[in-house]
Amino acid sequence: MTEPTGVQRTVLGNGLTVVSEFMPGVRSVSIGAWVRIASVHEPRPLMGVSHLLEHMVFKGTRRRSAKDIAMSLENLGGSLDAYTSREHTAFQARVLDEHLVQAADVLGDLIFSPALRESDLQLERKVVLEEIAMVDDTPDDLVFELHNELLWGEHPYGYSILGTRDTVASLGVADLRALHGRGYQPRHIVVAAAGNVEHERLLEALRLTGWEDVARGDDDPAVPPAPVAAPPGVRHVERDGAQTQIVFGVPTVRYGDPRRYAVSLASTLLGGGMSSRLFQRVREEMGLAYSVSSFHSYHTDSGTHGVYLATSPETAKLATDAVHEEMRAVAEQGFTAEEVAAGRGQLKGQITLSLESSSSRMYRAAATELYGEPYRPIDDVLSQIGAIRDEEVAAMAAAYFVPELQTVLSLGPGPGTA
């Protein structure tokens, strides 16, 4: 697979960073804006304020009502969405190439000119509280929230992105406006686009819709505290239900660490598909779970690797022991050469297939700026994965899969995993 264009980058006079990748042969454009402020920057009493602000900008701006915003791109066949992560708050749209200016106009209006009215807050707070209640009623979501809290202790990585009932109930318009004024400044924002859009055309769309006219701002970027994980531990949370949800996890490397791909490859071999060690052992050989899988995430200054499964309360201890046995085996002995070779192919295929849409290319373009990494053609990335040595994968397994290093949280009836 070849990439004849690559990512282009421009920093406007007001500090706004713009990156884009042209994709020939498509008619769509995905465009998004990433604000460099989110849950990791929040003090505990304001937990959830970034997510609440993300909701509130959709309640209306100086030029548009909430319904106007909802109809603005849907009437053109496009879509508009947003999310809050640990490190960024993102707003994104996907439209036909001919509607790029309209998408840029709507996104700019949302980001820079939200009304943030008290009357809207009273309603939207209820919506967020319902979102929190939905997580509370969904065990396979709640277990990850509880595990993050146990893994990271008092660090903001352990906070709920949604906030708690108490913190959301206490947030006011003044908190939202303070966050907006401090963080939603051009010099803290990355605009990324991919699809049938040339870079100069994107810059022109932003100029036409006023992005370049917004004042730069003078607040320094938010700096999160250095990550400090809690000591490894085991905890069970009693809850009625038919299954026990179990998450294992450990801190790993940051996004920019060159070992990231070796960690991802080791994770793939451990629990990344039907052929993985855990799927074959826990499901196929022992019949203890419908699904069992590994996961990994990377941030600016840290990362997480983990395993998730759900099983009957009566077999929770047996399933946990099986996962620990497989972890110990690969931590001490590594993987076979055949496994690593197959894993390389699986990881390369997953990455290649994931980059066939304009949205995924937009995310990749944004990541080059958000994490300070140079753009690399996909062929270079695939070559790097192909060059990962067996001993590198074994080293990552030895560093992060040792059972005694895992923080384990179980949620459900009975004694759990202890």
JSON list of C-alpha atoms in Angstrom, two decimals, residues 33-41 50 54 83-91 161 184 188 190 298-300 366-367 369-371:
[
{"chain": "A", "resi": 33, "resn": "ALA", "atom": "CA", "xyz": [-10.85, 19.78, 16.01]},
{"chain": "A", "resi": 34, "resn": "TRP", "atom": "CA", "xyz": [-8.98, 18.51, 19.07]},
{"chain": "A", "resi": 35, "resn": "VAL", "atom": "CA", "xyz": [-8.86, 20.77, 22.11]},
{"chain": "A", "resi": 36, "resn": "ARG", "atom": "CA", "xyz": [-5.89, 20.00, 24.35]},
{"chain": "A", "resi": 37, "resn": "ILE", "atom": "CA", "xyz": [-7.83, 19.95, 27.58]},
{"chain": "A", "resi": 38, "resn": "ALA", "atom": "CA", "xyz": [-9.85, 17.09, 29.06]},
{"chain": "A", "resi": 39, "resn": "SER", "atom": "CA", "xyz": [-10.33, 14.92, 32.12]},
{"chain": "A", "resi": 40, "resn": "VAL", "atom": "CA", "xyz": [-6.63, 14.49, 32.96]},
{"chain": "A", "resi": 41, "resn": "HIS", "atom": "CA", "xyz": [-6.39, 18.25, 33.51]},
{"chain": "A", "resi": 50, "resn": "SER", "atom": "CA", "xyz": [-14.69, 18.87, 30.26]},
{"chain": "A", "resi": 54, "resn": "GLU", "atom": "CA", "xyz": [-18.56, 19.14, 25.33]},
{"chain": "A", "resi": 83, "resn": "TYR", "atom": "CA", "xyz": [-16.22, 12.99, 22.50]},
{"chain": "A", "resi": 84, "resn": "THR", "atom": "CA", "xyz": [-14.13, 13.64, 25.59]},
{"chain": "A", "resi": 85, "resn": "SER", "atom": "CA", "xyz": [-11.08, 11.47, 26.25]},
{"chain": "A", "resi": 86, "resn": "ARG", "atom": "CA", "xyz": [-8.42, 11.53, 28.93]},
{"chain": "A", "resi": 87, "resn": "GLU", "atom": "CA", "xyz": [-6.29, 14.11, 27.13]},
{"chain": "A", "resi": 88, "resn": "HIS", "atom": "CA", "xyz": [-8.42, 15.82, 24.48]},
{"chain": "A", "resi": 89, "resn": "THR", "atom": "CA", "xyz": [-11.93, 16.99, 23.74]},
{"chain": "A", "resi": 90, "resn": "ALA", "atom": "CA", "xyz": [-12.76, 16.42, 20.08]},
{"chain": "A", "resi": 91, "resn": "PHE", "atom": "CA", "xyz": [-15.44, 17.68, 17.72]},
{"chain": "A", "resi": 161, "resn": "ILE", "atom": "CA", "xyz": [-14.47, 11.15, 32.29]},
{"chain": "A", "resi": 184, "resn": "TYR", "atom": "CA", "xyz": [-10.79, 26.72, 23.80]},
{"chain": "A", "resi": 188, "resn": "HIS", "atom": "CA", "xyz": [-4.53, 24.88, 22.13]},
{"chain": "A", "resi": 190, "resn": "VAL", "atom": "CA", "xyz": [-5.44, 21.04, 16.33]},
{"chain": "A", "resi": 298, "resn": "TYR", "atom": "CA", "xyz": [-1.39, 4.96, 25.06]},
{"chain": "A", "resi": 299, "resn": "HIS", "atom": "CA", "xyz": [-1.21, 8.52, 26.36]},
{"chain": "A", "resi": 300, "resn": "THR", "atom": "CA", "xyz": [1.36, 11.30, 26.21]},
{"chain": "A", "resi": 366, "resn": "ALA", "atom": "CA", "xyz": [-4.32, 14.52, 14.31]},
{"chain": "A", "resi": 367, "resn": "ALA", "atom": "CA", "xyz": [-2.21, 12.08, 16.33]},
{"chain": "A", "resi": 369, "resn": "GLU", "atom": "CA", "xyz": [0.46, 16.63, 16.01]},
{"chain": "A", "resi": 370, "resn": "LEU", "atom": "CA", "xyz": [-1.13, 15.77, 19.36]},
{"chain": "A", "resi": 371, "resn": "TYR", "atom": "CA", "xyz": [1.65, 13.39, 20.32]}
]
